[in-house]
N, CA, C and O atoms as a DFTB+ gen file, in Angstrom:
260 C
 N C O
     1  1      36.740     -31.378      88.638
     2  2      36.883     -31.759      90.163
     3  2      35.999     -33.475      89.636
     4  3      35.040     -33.809      88.939
     5  1      36.929     -34.065      90.387
     6  2      35.438     -35.297      90.475
     7  2      35.234     -35.579      91.531
     8  3      35.651     -34.842      92.424
     9  1      34.867     -36.177      91.686
    10  2      33.286     -36.426      92.610
    11  2      34.005     -36.715      93.872
    12  3      35.210     -36.872      93.674
    13  1      33.621     -36.839      95.169
    14  2      34.100     -37.481      95.992
    15  2      34.102     -38.810      97.208
    16  3      33.830     -38.669      98.401
    17  1      34.364     -39.682      96.739
    18  2      33.678     -40.584      97.687
    19  2      33.924     -40.871      99.068
    20  3      34.833     -40.761      99.890
    21  1      32.026     -41.534      98.941
    22  2      32.080     -41.833     100.659
    23  2      32.021     -42.631     101.361
    24  3      31.324     -43.636     101.220
    25  1      32.696     -42.396     102.238
    26  2      33.340     -42.555     103.604
    27  2      32.911     -43.788     103.447
    28  3      32.935     -43.740     102.217
    29  1      32.350     -45.393     103.780
    30  2      31.915     -46.619     103.781
    31  2      31.860     -46.794     105.597
    32  3      31.021     -47.479     106.183
    33  1      33.155     -45.860     106.382
    34  2      32.943     -46.369     107.647
    35  2      31.556     -45.474     108.362
    36  3      30.595     -45.990     108.932
    37  1      31.782     -44.102     108.146
    38  2      30.391     -43.498     108.697
    39  2      29.382     -43.689     107.524
    40  3      28.184     -43.609     107.794
    41  1      29.740     -43.914     106.350
    42  2      27.885     -44.748     105.952
    43  2      26.971     -46.115     106.242
    44  3      25.863     -46.575     105.966
    45  1      28.339     -46.500     107.082
    46  2      27.020     -47.451     108.022
    47  2      26.432     -47.337     109.250
    48  3      25.513     -48.100     109.547
    49  1      27.014     -46.085     110.387
    50  2      27.525     -45.961     110.895
    51  2      26.218     -44.939     111.703
    52  3      25.302     -45.309     112.437
    53  1      26.511     -43.820     111.315
    54  2      25.558     -42.468     110.868
    55  2      24.960     -42.075     109.752
    56  3      25.655     -41.702     108.807
    57  1      22.752     -42.098     109.614
    58  2      22.680     -40.763     109.048
    59  2      22.063     -39.307     109.079
    60  3      21.809     -38.606     110.058
    61  1      21.923     -39.093     107.957
    62  2      20.957     -37.956     108.065
    63  2      19.366     -37.847     108.025
    64  3      18.707     -38.364     107.123
    65  1      18.887     -37.231     108.930
    66  2      17.565     -37.101     108.420
    67  2      17.046     -36.605     107.333
    68  3      17.967     -36.457     106.529
    69  1      15.692     -36.148     106.723
    70  2      15.105     -35.832     106.389
    71  2      15.875     -33.711     105.906
    72  3      16.135     -32.702     105.249
    73  1      15.790     -34.508     106.914
    74  2      15.721     -32.079     108.389
    75  2      17.075     -32.293     108.052
    76  3      17.518     -31.197     107.708
    77  1      18.125     -33.321     107.963
    78  2      18.987     -32.976     107.387
    79  2      20.168     -32.242     109.103
    80  3      20.887     -31.243     109.108
    81  1      19.915     -33.193     110.229
    82  2      20.350     -33.688     111.392
    83  2      20.996     -34.800     111.415
    84  3      20.302     -35.520     110.697
    85  1      21.715     -35.303     111.706
    86  2      22.056     -36.338     111.714
    87  2      22.351     -37.522     113.505
    88  3      22.742     -37.202     114.627
    89  1      21.939     -38.789     112.937
    90  2      21.928     -39.269     113.968
    91  2      23.022     -40.112     113.952
    92  3      23.812     -40.284     113.023
    93  1      23.011     -40.739     115.290
    94  2      24.204     -42.144     115.386
    95  2      23.878     -42.849     116.483
    96  3      22.970     -42.695     117.301
    97  1      24.739     -43.643     116.392
    98  2      23.866     -44.970     117.645
    99  2      25.236     -45.000     119.193
   100  3      26.460     -44.925     119.086
   101  1      24.343     -45.143     120.564
   102  2      25.340     -44.625     121.322
   103  2      26.312     -46.085     120.947
   104  3      26.331     -46.922     120.044
   105  1      27.322     -45.730     122.624
   106  2      28.287     -46.808     122.547
   107  2      28.491     -47.598     123.229
   108  3      28.311     -47.219     124.386
   109  1      28.980     -49.178     123.112
   110  2      28.729     -50.106     124.939
   111  2      27.007     -50.811     125.237
   112  3      26.547     -51.250     126.291
   113  1      26.333     -50.696     123.830
   114  2      25.991     -51.622     123.961
   115  2      25.872     -52.503     122.777
   116  3      25.695     -52.181     121.602
   117  1      25.981     -53.476     123.217
   118  2      25.896     -54.612     122.162
   119  2      26.541     -55.909     122.739
   120  3      26.440     -57.002     122.181
   121  1      27.268     -55.678     124.000
   122  2      27.274     -57.284     124.431
   123  2      27.750     -56.535     126.145
   124  3      27.944     -57.274     127.110
   125  1      27.959     -58.581     127.822
   126  2      28.303     -58.241     128.284
   127  2      27.077     -57.357     129.241
   128  3      27.337     -56.433     130.012
   129  1      25.953     -57.818     129.006
   130  2      24.396     -56.125     129.825
   131  2      23.741     -56.450     130.438
   132  3      22.691     -56.003     130.900
   133  1      24.744     -58.040     130.624
   134  2      24.453     -58.182     132.867
   135  2      23.883     -57.403     133.629
   136  3      22.809     -57.184     134.190
   137  1      25.425     -56.852     133.430
   138  2      26.008     -56.216     134.322
   139  2      25.299     -54.713     134.154
   140  3      24.919     -53.893     134.991
   141  1      25.294     -54.719     133.155
   142  2      24.848     -53.767     132.962
   143  2      22.188     -52.993     134.126
   144  3      21.133     -53.450     134.564
   145  1      22.903     -51.799     133.857
   146  2      21.140     -51.012     134.738
   147  2      20.157     -51.244     134.187
   148  3      20.359     -52.240     133.492
   149  1      19.337     -50.959     134.099
   150  2      17.832     -51.265     133.291
   151  2      18.314     -49.776     133.008
   152  3      19.137     -49.386     132.180
   153  1      17.840     -49.321     133.594
   154  2      18.424     -47.668     132.826
   155  2      19.375     -47.133     132.231
   156  3      19.312     -46.197     131.433
   157  1      20.431     -47.783     132.643
   158  2      21.411     -47.344     131.420
   159  2      21.154     -47.493     130.423
   160  3      21.046     -46.609     129.573
   161  1      20.850     -49.647     130.152
   162  2      20.811     -50.652     129.119
   163  2      19.691     -49.378     127.745
   164  3      20.011     -49.352     126.557
   165  1      18.187     -48.293     128.435
   166  2      17.087     -47.933     128.060
   167  2      18.135     -46.716     127.597
   168  3      18.311     -46.472     126.403
   169  1      18.524     -46.290     128.207
   170  2      19.882     -45.099     127.732
   171  2      20.663     -45.407     126.234
   172  3      20.845     -44.632     125.295
   173  1      21.034     -46.784     126.379
   174  2      21.567     -46.428     124.475
   175  2      21.351     -46.803     123.933
   176  3      22.106     -47.010     122.983
   177  1      19.569     -47.475     123.993
   178  2      18.510     -47.280     122.925
   179  2      18.409     -46.812     122.150
   180  3      18.597     -47.312     121.041
   181  1      18.026     -45.498     122.375
   182  2      18.036     -44.012     122.585
   183  2      19.366     -43.878     120.985
   184  3      20.425     -44.435     120.694
   185  1      18.678     -43.056     120.495
   186  2      20.004     -42.300     118.498
   187  2      20.143     -40.504     119.906
   188  3      19.626     -39.628     120.600
   189  1      21.223     -41.152     119.386
   190  2      21.987     -39.557     119.694
   191  2      22.462     -39.448     118.723
   192  3      23.131     -38.445     118.473
   193  1      22.032     -36.868     118.751
   194  2      22.121     -36.475     118.043
   195  2      23.188     -35.813     118.303
   196  3      23.617     -35.623     119.441
   197  1      23.902     -35.249     116.848
   198  2      25.339     -34.530     116.107
   199  2      25.092     -34.034     116.070
   200  3      23.993     -33.944     115.524
   201  1      26.064     -32.381     116.860
   202  2      25.908     -30.953     115.783
   203  2      27.257     -30.837     115.660
   204  3      28.346     -31.411     115.643
   205  1      26.327     -29.257     115.539
   206  2      27.972     -27.912     114.900
   207  2      28.291     -28.880     113.549
   208  3      27.802     -29.576     112.659
   209  1      30.140     -28.061     114.454
   210  2      31.578     -29.132     113.851
   211  2      31.654     -30.095     113.053
   212  3      32.213     -30.097     111.956
   213  1      30.910     -31.239     113.744
   214  2      31.584     -32.187     113.765
   215  2      30.154     -33.121     112.767
   216  3      30.267     -34.214     112.213
   217  1      29.075     -32.350     112.817
   218  2      27.948     -32.751     111.605
   219  2      28.330     -32.506     110.277
   220  3      28.167     -33.266     109.323
   221  1      29.083     -30.893     110.278
   222  2      29.606     -30.530     109.263
   223  2      29.884     -31.495     109.314
   224  3      29.056     -32.310     109.721
   225  1      31.282     -31.951     108.906
   226  2      32.629     -32.818     109.178
   227  2      31.463     -34.238     107.893
   228  3      31.153     -34.266     106.702
   229  1      31.265     -34.990     108.912
   230  2      30.037     -35.745     108.617
   231  2      29.788     -35.960     108.122
   232  3      30.150     -37.054     107.689
   233  1      28.608     -35.050     107.353
   234  2      28.177     -34.446     106.101
   235  2      28.713     -34.416     104.252
   236  3      28.352     -34.848     103.157
   237  1      29.632     -33.711     104.791
   238  2      31.069     -33.695     103.679
   239  2      31.540     -35.201     103.652
   240  3      31.440     -35.889     102.635
   241  1      31.946     -35.562     104.581
   242  2      32.612     -37.326     104.707
   243  2      30.843     -38.794     103.155
   244  3      31.016     -39.642     102.279
   245  1      29.538     -38.130     103.820
   246  2      28.280     -38.761     103.598
   247  2      28.221     -38.466     101.524
   248  3      28.072     -39.031     100.441
   249  1      28.495     -37.027     102.264
   250  2      28.288     -36.612     100.650
   251  2      27.404     -35.881     100.059
   252  3      27.124     -35.666      98.880
   253  1      26.794     -35.342     101.598
   254  2      25.473     -34.729     102.042
   255  2      25.125     -33.705     101.405
   256  3      25.765     -33.856     100.364
   257  1      24.124     -32.039     101.207
   258  2      24.550     -31.400     101.686
   259  2      23.968     -30.361     103.102
   260  3      24.726     -29.537     103.615
């Protein structure tokens, strides 16, 4: 069976930690920042963990076991 190619869009947006956890950035943190509150901007900076079946599918797209 041939090797699976890495999904290039997923590769740029999501990463897998050493322990196998899947991390992504939160949306809406790039422009129109002046109208967002300070607390909202702080929460947009922190990364978000992905779990469950979605994380399993992402790892498959990235070629990670």
